[in-house]
Amino acid sequence: MGKCFYCGESAGFLSRRHKVCEQKNKEGQLAIIAKTRETLTGSNAYHQLQDSIQATAKNCFISELDIPFLLAKGYDEAVENFLDDGLLTQEEETNAAMFKNFFTIQQDIINKNGSLEKIVKASVLRDLTEGKIPAQRLNIEGGVLPFNFQKGEQLVWVFTSVEFYEQNVKTHYEGGSSGISIKIAKGVYYRTSSFKGHPVKTTEMARVASGILAFTDKHLYFGSSIRNFRIPYSKIVTFQPYEDGLGIQKDAASAKPQVFKNLDGWFTYNLVQNIVQL
Ligand SMILES: [Zn+2]
């Protein structure tokens, strides 16, 4: 006689689980995820949530070890919900922080799907749309950036491992016409979905270097072992959004289109659009 993996009772000859117990376990997991999402987007009653999770776990044969993962899933869903309109309110940011402090889930579990980063990015954008330079939310690994910022210039964001490409001479640049069309208005976030399926196509481009891309309130900086430069935003006439990159076109007639690849296109595009309007 085998014992049921869930309830521990006899499960019958050669059987290791009751169908009913397995079903109950699955439903319990989904209930915990849903309850977590609902609490985060609604009442914020985390003591209550904790009690309800304990009861469900006991009832549905869910191991203590699985609970952080279920909480993280609920958190992911809530963050998706928060950002559905592209905008993270101060209240949503506070709720997310309260949840994190209450449950103290390991960072690699809670950020498995990048939800912590999404929250940080969205709050940076919110500050910018409100005309504020975001408070420093970045921890720069290794410490020092390879750029000489001007006096009073403020760093807003840094990307590492960015691939820098330049258009080969005489090839056609698609500009804003055949890509997705986006209206520019102060403070507007563009839905993440409109960026999907529009990756940078690098076939016509030459890869120049891999390096660090930084945005301050005044300039865009790129630094690498091969090429280093700084461009004031006023010299850029077009920002081209891609799913995984940002294209720029400088205003000189001879300027070749340039693309920074390997970054979050939605975030970067919103970042520059809001910085230039500061
Ligand atoms: Zn059972």
PDB file of C-alpha atoms and ligand atoms in Angstrom:
ATOM      1  CA  MET A   1       0.000   0.000   0.000  1.00  0.00           C
ATOM      2  CA  GLY A   2       1.404   3.405  -0.981  1.00  0.00           C
ATOM      3  CA  LYS A   3       0.803   6.491   1.051  1.00  0.00           C
ATOM      4  CA  CYS A   4      -0.649   9.629  -0.510  1.00  0.00           C
ATOM      5  CA  PHE A   5       2.032  12.254  -1.125  1.00  0.00           C
ATOM      6  CA  TYR A   6      -0.437  14.921   0.051  1.00  0.00           C
ATOM      7  CA  CYS A   7      -2.523  13.628   2.956  1.00  0.00           C
ATOM      8  CA  GLY A   8      -0.319  10.741   4.095  1.00  0.00           C
ATOM      9  CA  GLU A   9      -3.159   8.257   4.155  1.00  0.00           C
ATOM     10  CA  SER A  10      -3.187   5.028   2.270  1.00  0.00           C
ATOM     11  CA  ALA A  11      -3.625   5.653  -1.425  1.00  0.00           C
ATOM     12  CA  GLY A  12      -4.198   2.094  -2.564  1.00  0.00           C
ATOM     13  CA  PHE A  13      -2.025  -0.476  -4.243  1.00  0.00           C
ATOM     14  CA  LEU A  14       0.863   1.060  -6.289  1.00  0.00           C
ATOM     15  CA  SER A  15      -0.657   4.511  -5.942  1.00  0.00           C
ATOM     16  CA  ARG A  16       1.154   7.495  -4.426  1.00  0.00           C
ATOM     17  CA  ARG A  17      -1.607  10.093  -4.419  1.00  0.00           C
ATOM     18  CA  HIS A  18      -5.313  10.622  -4.237  1.00  0.00           C
ATOM     19  CA  LYS A  19      -6.684  12.455  -7.254  1.00  0.00           C
ATOM     20  CA  VAL A  20      -8.827  14.481  -4.885  1.00  0.00           C
ATOM     21  CA  CYS A  21      -5.827  15.550  -2.775  1.00  0.00           C
ATOM     22  CA  GLU A  22      -3.831  16.530  -5.830  1.00  0.00           C
ATOM     23  CA  GLN A  23      -6.718  18.615  -7.107  1.00  0.00           C
ATOM     24  CA  LYS A  24      -7.136  20.263  -3.725  1.00  0.00           C
ATOM     25  CA  ASN A  25      -3.435  21.123  -3.664  1.00  0.00           C
ATOM     26  CA  LYS A  26      -3.601  22.769  -7.089  1.00  0.00           C
ATOM     27  CA  GLU A  27      -6.673  24.769  -6.199  1.00  0.00           C
ATOM     28  CA  GLY A  28      -5.109  25.849  -2.914  1.00  0.00           C
ATOM     29  CA  GLN A  29      -2.025  27.170  -4.711  1.00  0.00           C
ATOM     30  CA  LEU A  30      -4.158  29.170  -7.121  1.00  0.00           C
ATOM     31  CA  ALA A  31      -6.224  30.518  -4.243  1.00  0.00           C
ATOM     32  CA  ILE A  32      -3.092  31.757  -2.440  1.00  0.00           C
ATOM     33  CA  ILE A  33      -1.823  33.477  -5.577  1.00  0.00           C
ATOM     34  CA  ALA A  34      -5.182  35.132  -6.192  1.00  0.00           C
ATOM     35  CA  LYS A  35      -5.606  36.200  -2.575  1.00  0.00           C
ATOM     36  CA  THR A  36      -2.106  37.729  -2.590  1.00  0.00           C
ATOM     37  CA  ARG A  37      -2.851  39.686  -5.753  1.00  0.00           C
ATOM     38  CA  GLU A  38      -6.193  40.873  -4.388  1.00  0.00           C
ATOM     39  CA  THR A  39      -4.711  41.995  -1.091  1.00  0.00           C
ATOM     40  CA  LEU A  40      -1.908  43.890  -2.818  1.00  0.00           C
ATOM     41  CA  THR A  41      -4.257  45.645  -5.210  1.00  0.00           C
ATOM     42  CA  GLY A  42      -6.973  46.163  -2.625  1.00  0.00           C
ATOM     43  CA  SER A  43      -7.171  45.995   1.140  1.00  0.00           C
ATOM     44  CA  ASN A  44      -3.474  45.734   2.032  1.00  0.00           C
ATOM     45  CA  ALA A  45      -4.418  43.649   5.039  1.00  0.00           C
ATOM     46  CA  TYR A  46      -1.296  41.511   5.247  1.00  0.00           C
ATOM     47  CA  HIS A  47      -1.899  39.978   8.653  1.00  0.00           C
ATOM     48  CA  GLN A  48      -5.214  38.740   7.364  1.00  0.00           C
ATOM     49  CA  LEU A  49      -3.582  37.491   4.198  1.00  0.00           C
ATOM     50  CA  GLN A  50      -1.020  35.600   6.215  1.00  0.00           C
ATOM     51  CA  ASP A  51      -3.710  33.917   8.329  1.00  0.00           C
ATOM     52  CA  SER A  52      -5.711  32.983   5.277  1.00  0.00           C
ATOM     53  CA  ILE A  53      -2.615  31.546   3.576  1.00  0.00           C
ATOM     54  CA  GLN A  54      -1.790  29.442   6.624  1.00  0.00           C
ATOM     55  CA  ALA A  55      -5.315  28.042   6.675  1.00  0.00           C
ATOM     56  CA  THR A  56      -5.333  27.298   2.947  1.00  0.00           C
ATOM     57  CA  ALA A  57      -1.891  25.703   3.103  1.00  0.00           C
ATOM     58  CA  LYS A  58      -2.949  23.405   5.914  1.00  0.00           C
ATOM     59  CA  ASN A  59      -6.189  22.520   4.238  1.00  0.00           C
ATOM     60  CA  CYS A  60      -4.680  21.882   0.826  1.00  0.00           C
ATOM     61  CA  PHE A  61      -1.442  20.100   1.788  1.00  0.00           C
ATOM     62  CA  ILE A  62       0.782  22.983   0.658  1.00  0.00           C
ATOM     63  CA  SER A  63       4.302  22.961   2.075  1.00  0.00           C
ATOM     64  CA  GLU A  64       5.683  26.000   3.952  1.00  0.00           C
ATOM     65  CA  LEU A  65       8.559  25.975   1.497  1.00  0.00           C
ATOM     66  CA  ASP A  66       6.224  26.637  -1.425  1.00  0.00           C
ATOM     67  CA  ILE A  67       4.594  29.686   0.121  1.00  0.00           C
ATOM     68  CA  PRO A  68       7.277  32.284  -0.817  1.00  0.00           C
ATOM     69  CA  PHE A  69       6.990  31.194  -4.446  1.00  0.00           C
ATOM     70  CA  LEU A  70       3.211  31.538  -4.379  1.00  0.00           C
ATOM     71  CA  LEU A  71       3.477  34.967  -2.739  1.00  0.00           C
ATOM     72  CA  ALA A  72       5.952  35.993  -5.448  1.00  0.00           C
ATOM     73  CA  LYS A  73       3.525  34.897  -8.157  1.00  0.00           C
ATOM     74  CA  GLY A  74       0.750  36.927  -6.580  1.00  0.00           C
ATOM     75  CA  TYR A  75       3.144  39.875  -6.372  1.00  0.00           C
ATOM     76  CA  ASP A  76       4.032  39.505 -10.072  1.00  0.00           C
ATOM     77  CA  GLU A  77       0.363  39.545 -10.974  1.00  0.00           C
ATOM     78  CA  ALA A  78      -0.305  42.605  -8.827  1.00  0.00           C
ATOM     79  CA  VAL A  79       2.638  44.465 -10.394  1.00  0.00           C
ATOM     80  CA  GLU A  80       1.323  43.588 -13.865  1.00  0.00           C
ATOM     81  CA  ASN A  81      -2.004  44.987 -12.726  1.00  0.00           C
ATOM     82  CA  PHE A  82      -0.442  48.178 -11.406  1.00  0.00           C
ATOM     83  CA  LEU A  83       1.416  48.744 -14.663  1.00  0.00           C
ATOM     84  CA  ASP A  84      -1.439  47.806 -16.931  1.00  0.00           C
ATOM     85  CA  ASP A  85      -2.134  51.485 -17.480  1.00  0.00           C
ATOM     86  CA  GLY A  86       1.609  52.154 -17.753  1.00  0.00           C
ATOM     87  CA  LEU A  87       1.488  54.203 -14.599  1.00  0.00           C
ATOM     88  CA  LEU A  88       2.488  53.373 -11.051  1.00  0.00           C
ATOM     89  CA  THR A  89       0.761  55.550  -8.474  1.00  0.00           C
ATOM     90  CA  GLN A  90       2.424  56.473  -5.208  1.00  0.00           C
ATOM     91  CA  GLU A  91      -0.184  54.356  -3.438  1.00  0.00           C
ATOM     92  CA  GLU A  92       0.626  51.298  -5.549  1.00  0.00           C
ATOM     93  CA  GLU A  93       4.321  51.779  -4.900  1.00  0.00           C
ATOM     94  CA  THR A  94       3.673  52.007  -1.157  1.00  0.00           C
ATOM     95  CA  ASN A  95       1.503  48.883  -1.193  1.00  0.00           C
ATOM     96  CA  ALA A  96       4.195  46.926  -2.979  1.00  0.00           C
ATOM     97  CA  ALA A  97       6.798  48.095  -0.457  1.00  0.00           C
ATOM     98  CA  MET A  98       4.584  47.201   2.507  1.00  0.00           C
ATOM     99  CA  PHE A  99       4.015  43.730   1.128  1.00  0.00           C
ATOM    100  CA  LYS A 100       7.740  43.231   0.621  1.00  0.00           C
ATOM    101  CA  ASN A 101       8.564  44.355   4.134  1.00  0.00           C
ATOM    102  CA  PHE A 102       5.846  42.246   5.696  1.00  0.00           C
ATOM    103  CA  PHE A 103       6.755  38.942   4.073  1.00  0.00           C
ATOM    104  CA  THR A 104      10.524  39.424   3.634  1.00  0.00           C
ATOM    105  CA  ILE A 105      10.802  37.067   0.682  1.00  0.00           C
ATOM    106  CA  GLN A 106      14.283  36.377  -0.664  1.00  0.00           C
ATOM    107  CA  GLN A 107      15.212  38.802  -3.433  1.00  0.00           C
ATOM    108  CA  ASP A 108      15.909  36.139  -6.043  1.00  0.00           C
ATOM    109  CA  ILE A 109      12.458  34.663  -5.470  1.00  0.00           C
ATOM    110  CA  ILE A 110      10.475  37.896  -5.449  1.00  0.00           C
ATOM    111  CA  ASN A 111      12.393  39.316  -8.417  1.00  0.00           C
ATOM    112  CA  LYS A 112      12.398  36.138 -10.487  1.00  0.00           C
ATOM    113  CA  ASN A 113      10.283  37.850 -13.141  1.00  0.00           C
ATOM    114  CA  GLY A 114      11.838  41.267 -12.707  1.00  0.00           C
ATOM    115  CA  SER A 115       8.940  42.734 -10.751  1.00  0.00           C
ATOM    116  CA  LEU A 116      11.188  44.688  -8.387  1.00  0.00           C
ATOM    117  CA  GLU A 117      12.903  46.324 -11.350  1.00  0.00           C
ATOM    118  CA  LYS A 118       9.573  47.131 -12.929  1.00  0.00           C
ATOM    119  CA  ILE A 119       8.513  48.949  -9.775  1.00  0.00           C
ATOM    120  CA  VAL A 120      11.753  50.958  -9.626  1.00  0.00           C
ATOM    121  CA  LYS A 121      11.563  51.903 -13.298  1.00  0.00           C
ATOM    122  CA  ALA A 122       7.927  52.926 -13.057  1.00  0.00           C
ATOM    123  CA  SER A 123       8.598  55.122 -10.043  1.00  0.00           C
ATOM    124  CA  VAL A 124      11.488  56.804 -11.856  1.00  0.00           C
ATOM    125  CA  LEU A 125       9.135  57.584 -14.744  1.00  0.00           C
ATOM    126  CA  ARG A 126       6.501  58.901 -12.382  1.00  0.00           C
ATOM    127  CA  ASP A 127       8.997  61.321 -10.831  1.00  0.00           C
ATOM    128  CA  LEU A 128      10.016  62.532 -14.288  1.00  0.00           C
ATOM    129  CA  THR A 129       6.438  63.084 -15.434  1.00  0.00           C
ATOM    130  CA  GLU A 130       5.949  65.166 -12.317  1.00  0.00           C
ATOM    131  CA  GLY A 131       8.924  67.276 -13.355  1.00  0.00           C
ATOM    132  CA  LYS A 132      11.236  65.868 -10.706  1.00  0.00           C
ATOM    133  CA  ILE A 133      14.672  64.335 -11.107  1.00  0.00           C
ATOM    134  CA  PRO A 134      14.240  60.908  -9.540  1.00  0.00           C
ATOM    135  CA  ALA A 135      15.916  60.286  -6.254  1.00  0.00           C
ATOM    136  CA  GLN A 136      18.935  58.051  -6.763  1.00  0.00           C
ATOM    137  CA  ARG A 137      17.487  54.540  -6.864  1.00  0.00           C
ATOM    138  CA  LEU A 138      20.423  52.915  -8.583  1.00  0.00           C
ATOM    139  CA  ASN A 139      23.164  50.898  -7.042  1.00  0.00           C
ATOM    140  CA  ILE A 140      26.022  51.009  -9.465  1.00  0.00           C
ATOM    141  CA  GLU A 141      28.060  47.879  -9.214  1.00  0.00           C
ATOM    142  CA  GLY A 142      31.757  48.550  -9.259  1.00  0.00           C
ATOM    143  CA  GLY A 143      31.065  52.047  -8.030  1.00  0.00           C
ATOM    144  CA  VAL A 144      32.468  54.560 -10.487  1.00  0.00           C
ATOM    145  CA  LEU A 145      31.086  55.506 -13.880  1.00  0.00           C
ATOM    146  CA  PRO A 146      33.573  56.311 -16.684  1.00  0.00           C
ATOM    147  CA  PHE A 147      32.016  59.709 -17.359  1.00  0.00           C
ATOM    148  CA  ASN A 148      32.869  63.261 -16.401  1.00  0.00           C
ATOM    149  CA  PHE A 149      29.561  64.824 -15.639  1.00  0.00           C
ATOM    150  CA  GLN A 150      29.203  68.567 -15.784  1.00  0.00           C
ATOM    151  CA  LYS A 151      28.785  70.590 -12.655  1.00  0.00           C
ATOM    152  CA  GLY A 152      25.274  70.166 -11.300  1.00  0.00           C
ATOM    153  CA  GLU A 153      24.402  67.506 -13.841  1.00  0.00           C
ATOM    154  CA  GLN A 154      22.271  64.744 -12.364  1.00  0.00           C
ATOM    155  CA  LEU A 155      22.361  61.090 -13.259  1.00  0.00           C
ATOM    156  CA  VAL A 156      18.963  59.550 -13.954  1.00  0.00           C
ATOM    157  CA  TRP A 157      19.653  56.030 -15.193  1.00  0.00           C
ATOM    158  CA  VAL A 158      22.449  53.706 -16.310  1.00  0.00           C
ATOM    159  CA  PHE A 159      22.391  50.639 -18.508  1.00  0.00           C
ATOM    160  CA  THR A 160      25.297  48.242 -18.719  1.00  0.00           C
ATOM    161  CA  SER A 161      26.182  45.740 -21.476  1.00  0.00           C
ATOM    162  CA  VAL A 162      24.586  47.934 -24.112  1.00  0.00           C
ATOM    163  CA  GLU A 163      25.380  47.167 -27.727  1.00  0.00           C
ATOM    164  CA  PHE A 164      26.017  50.271 -29.812  1.00  0.00           C
ATOM    165  CA  TYR A 165      25.289  50.097 -33.551  1.00  0.00           C
ATOM    166  CA  GLU A 166      25.606  52.555 -36.373  1.00  0.00           C
ATOM    167  CA  GLN A 167      23.793  52.477 -39.658  1.00  0.00           C
ATOM    168  CA  ASN A 168      26.026  51.526 -42.558  1.00  0.00           C
ATOM    169  CA  VAL A 169      26.433  54.309 -45.074  1.00  0.00           C
ATOM    170  CA  LYS A 170      23.773  54.534 -47.794  1.00  0.00           C
ATOM    171  CA  THR A 171      21.362  52.041 -46.327  1.00  0.00           C
ATOM    172  CA  HIS A 172      17.853  53.173 -45.729  1.00  0.00           C
ATOM    173  CA  TYR A 173      16.801  54.162 -42.250  1.00  0.00           C
ATOM    174  CA  GLU A 174      13.238  53.313 -41.470  1.00  0.00           C
ATOM    175  CA  GLY A 175      12.691  56.312 -39.241  1.00  0.00           C
ATOM    176  CA  GLY A 176       9.430  56.627 -37.435  1.00  0.00           C
ATOM    177  CA  SER A 177       7.268  55.729 -40.408  1.00  0.00           C
ATOM    178  CA  SER A 178       7.196  51.964 -40.579  1.00  0.00           C
ATOM    179  CA  GLY A 179       7.580  51.331 -36.881  1.00  0.00           C
ATOM    180  CA  ILE A 180       4.924  51.709 -34.285  1.00  0.00           C
ATOM    181  CA  SER A 181       3.384  55.130 -34.143  1.00  0.00           C
ATOM    182  CA  ILE A 182       3.418  56.904 -30.856  1.00  0.00           C
ATOM    183  CA  LYS A 183       1.982  60.235 -29.891  1.00  0.00           C
ATOM    184  CA  ILE A 184       4.132  62.491 -27.806  1.00  0.00           C
ATOM    185  CA  ALA A 185       2.470  64.173 -24.893  1.00  0.00           C
ATOM    186  CA  LYS A 186       3.946  65.245 -21.603  1.00  0.00           C
ATOM    187  CA  GLY A 187       3.633  62.712 -18.869  1.00  0.00           C
ATOM    188  CA  VAL A 188       2.125  60.005 -21.004  1.00  0.00           C
ATOM    189  CA  TYR A 189       3.376  56.477 -20.640  1.00  0.00           C
ATOM    190  CA  TYR A 190       3.076  54.191 -23.617  1.00  0.00           C
ATOM    191  CA  ARG A 191       1.692  50.799 -22.950  1.00  0.00           C
ATOM    192  CA  THR A 192       4.314  48.090 -22.847  1.00  0.00           C
ATOM    193  CA  SER A 193       2.285  45.984 -25.273  1.00  0.00           C
ATOM    194  CA  SER A 194       2.819  48.468 -28.111  1.00  0.00           C
ATOM    195  CA  PHE A 195       6.552  47.760 -27.930  1.00  0.00           C
ATOM    196  CA  LYS A 196       6.313  44.005 -28.274  1.00  0.00           C
ATOM    197  CA  GLY A 197       7.274  42.520 -31.590  1.00  0.00           C
ATOM    198  CA  HIS A 198       9.312  45.507 -32.746  1.00  0.00           C
ATOM    199  CA  PRO A 199      12.877  44.453 -32.032  1.00  0.00           C
ATOM    200  CA  VAL A 200      15.927  46.186 -33.429  1.00  0.00           C
ATOM    201  CA  LYS A 201      16.943  44.651 -36.750  1.00  0.00           C
ATOM    202  CA  THR A 202      20.678  44.907 -36.962  1.00  0.00           C
ATOM    203  CA  THR A 203      21.219  43.415 -40.407  1.00  0.00           C
ATOM    204  CA  GLU A 204      21.873  46.819 -41.969  1.00  0.00           C
ATOM    205  CA  MET A 205      23.860  48.060 -39.070  1.00  0.00           C
ATOM    206  CA  ALA A 206      27.426  47.794 -37.901  1.00  0.00           C
ATOM    207  CA  ARG A 207      28.096  46.850 -34.325  1.00  0.00           C
ATOM    208  CA  VAL A 208      30.580  49.361 -32.966  1.00  0.00           C
ATOM    209  CA  ALA A 209      31.030  48.555 -29.301  1.00  0.00           C
ATOM    210  CA  SER A 210      29.553  47.196 -26.131  1.00  0.00           C
ATOM    211  CA  GLY A 211      29.479  49.505 -23.147  1.00  0.00           C
ATOM    212  CA  ILE A 212      27.648  51.658 -20.639  1.00  0.00           C
ATOM    213  CA  LEU A 213      24.809  53.974 -21.544  1.00  0.00           C
ATOM    214  CA  ALA A 214      23.891  56.671 -19.068  1.00  0.00           C
ATOM    215  CA  PHE A 215      21.145  59.264 -19.052  1.00  0.00           C
ATOM    216  CA  THR A 216      21.510  62.451 -17.055  1.00  0.00           C
ATOM    217  CA  ASP A 217      19.156  65.402 -16.962  1.00  0.00           C
ATOM    218  CA  LYS A 218      21.229  67.033 -19.738  1.00  0.00           C
ATOM    219  CA  HIS A 219      22.991  64.420 -21.853  1.00  0.00           C
ATOM    220  CA  LEU A 220      23.120  60.897 -23.083  1.00  0.00           C
ATOM    221  CA  TYR A 221      26.527  59.294 -22.460  1.00  0.00           C
ATOM    222  CA  PHE A 222      28.052  56.198 -23.960  1.00  0.00           C
ATOM    223  CA  GLY A 223      31.291  54.709 -22.705  1.00  0.00           C
ATOM    224  CA  SER A 224      33.264  51.718 -23.937  1.00  0.00           C
ATOM    225  CA  SER A 225      36.831  50.683 -24.588  1.00  0.00           C
ATOM    226  CA  ILE A 226      36.503  51.752 -28.239  1.00  0.00           C
ATOM    227  CA  ARG A 227      34.176  54.689 -28.376  1.00  0.00           C
ATOM    228  CA  ASN A 228      33.097  57.327 -25.860  1.00  0.00           C
ATOM    229  CA  PHE A 229      30.759  60.215 -26.451  1.00  0.00           C
ATOM    230  CA  ARG A 230      28.239  62.577 -24.983  1.00  0.00           C
ATOM    231  CA  ILE A 231      25.227  64.017 -26.775  1.00  0.00           C
ATOM    232  CA  PRO A 232      23.037  66.839 -25.504  1.00  0.00           C
ATOM    233  CA  TYR A 233      19.367  65.965 -25.921  1.00  0.00           C
ATOM    234  CA  SER A 234      18.851  69.173 -27.900  1.00  0.00           C
ATOM    235  CA  LYS A 235      21.037  67.717 -30.702  1.00  0.00           C
ATOM    236  CA  ILE A 236      18.823  64.671 -31.117  1.00  0.00           C
ATOM    237  CA  VAL A 237      15.911  65.093 -33.492  1.00  0.00           C
ATOM    238  CA  THR A 238      14.380  61.618 -33.339  1.00  0.00           C
ATOM    239  CA  PHE A 239      14.145  58.927 -30.744  1.00  0.00           C
ATOM    240  CA  GLN A 240      13.113  55.651 -32.314  1.00  0.00           C
ATOM    241  CA  PRO A 241      11.530  53.143 -29.951  1.00  0.00           C
ATOM    242  CA  TYR A 242      12.252  49.427 -30.202  1.00  0.00           C
ATOM    243  CA  GLU A 243      11.300  46.532 -28.014  1.00  0.00           C
ATOM    244  CA  ASP A 244      14.924  45.908 -27.052  1.00  0.00           C
ATOM    245  CA  GLY A 245      16.589  49.185 -27.878  1.00  0.00           C
ATOM    246  CA  LEU A 246      16.518  52.875 -28.631  1.00  0.00           C
ATOM    247  CA  GLY A 247      17.455  54.542 -31.905  1.00  0.00           C
ATOM    248  CA  ILE A 248      18.576  58.128 -32.200  1.00  0.00           C
ATOM    249  CA  GLN A 249      19.060  60.509 -35.090  1.00  0.00           C
ATOM    250  CA  LYS A 250      21.180  63.587 -34.537  1.00  0.00           C
ATOM    251  CA  ASP A 251      20.332  66.817 -36.294  1.00  0.00           C
ATOM    252  CA  ALA A 252      23.467  67.125 -38.449  1.00  0.00           C
ATOM    253  CA  ALA A 253      22.733  66.269 -42.100  1.00  0.00           C
ATOM    254  CA  SER A 254      25.671  63.859 -42.160  1.00  0.00           C
ATOM    255  CA  ALA A 255      24.715  62.093 -38.944  1.00  0.00           C
ATOM    256  CA  LYS A 256      24.171  58.377 -39.224  1.00  0.00           C
ATOM    257  CA  PRO A 257      21.332  56.759 -37.331  1.00  0.00           C
ATOM    258  CA  GLN A 258      22.567  55.097 -34.163  1.00  0.00           C
ATOM    259  CA  VAL A 259      21.004  52.383 -32.079  1.00  0.00           C
ATOM    260  CA  PHE A 260      21.556  51.226 -28.518  1.00  0.00           C
ATOM    261  CA  LYS A 261      20.497  47.632 -28.171  1.00  0.00           C
ATOM    262  CA  ASN A 262      20.039  45.240 -25.278  1.00  0.00           C
ATOM    263  CA  LEU A 263      17.904  47.435 -23.088  1.00  0.00           C
ATOM    264  CA  ASP A 264      14.274  47.742 -22.073  1.00  0.00           C
ATOM    265  CA  GLY A 265      12.906  49.765 -24.996  1.00  0.00           C
ATOM    266  CA  TRP A 266       9.638  50.754 -23.390  1.00  0.00           C
ATOM    267  CA  PHE A 267      11.327  52.103 -20.305  1.00  0.00           C
ATOM    268  CA  THR A 268      14.159  53.824 -22.160  1.00  0.00           C
ATOM    269  CA  TYR A 269      11.869  55.536 -24.622  1.00  0.00           C
ATOM    270  CA  ASN A 270       9.661  56.842 -21.845  1.00  0.00           C
ATOM    271  CA  LEU A 271      12.719  57.877 -19.886  1.00  0.00           C
ATOM    272  CA  VAL A 272      14.189  60.088 -22.634  1.00  0.00           C
ATOM    273  CA  GLN A 273      10.848  61.494 -23.690  1.00  0.00           C
ATOM    274  CA  ASN A 274      10.209  62.639 -20.169  1.00  0.00           C
ATOM    275  CA  ILE A 275      13.756  63.871 -19.531  1.00  0.00           C
ATOM    276  CA  VAL A 276      13.753  66.102 -22.596  1.00  0.00           C
ATOM    277  CA  GLN A 277      10.538  67.687 -21.366  1.00  0.00           C
ATOM    278  CA  LEU A 278      11.885  68.499 -17.913  1.00  0.00           C
TER     279      LEU A 278
HETATM  280 ZN    ZN B   1      -4.546  11.925  -0.102  1.00  0.00          ZN
END
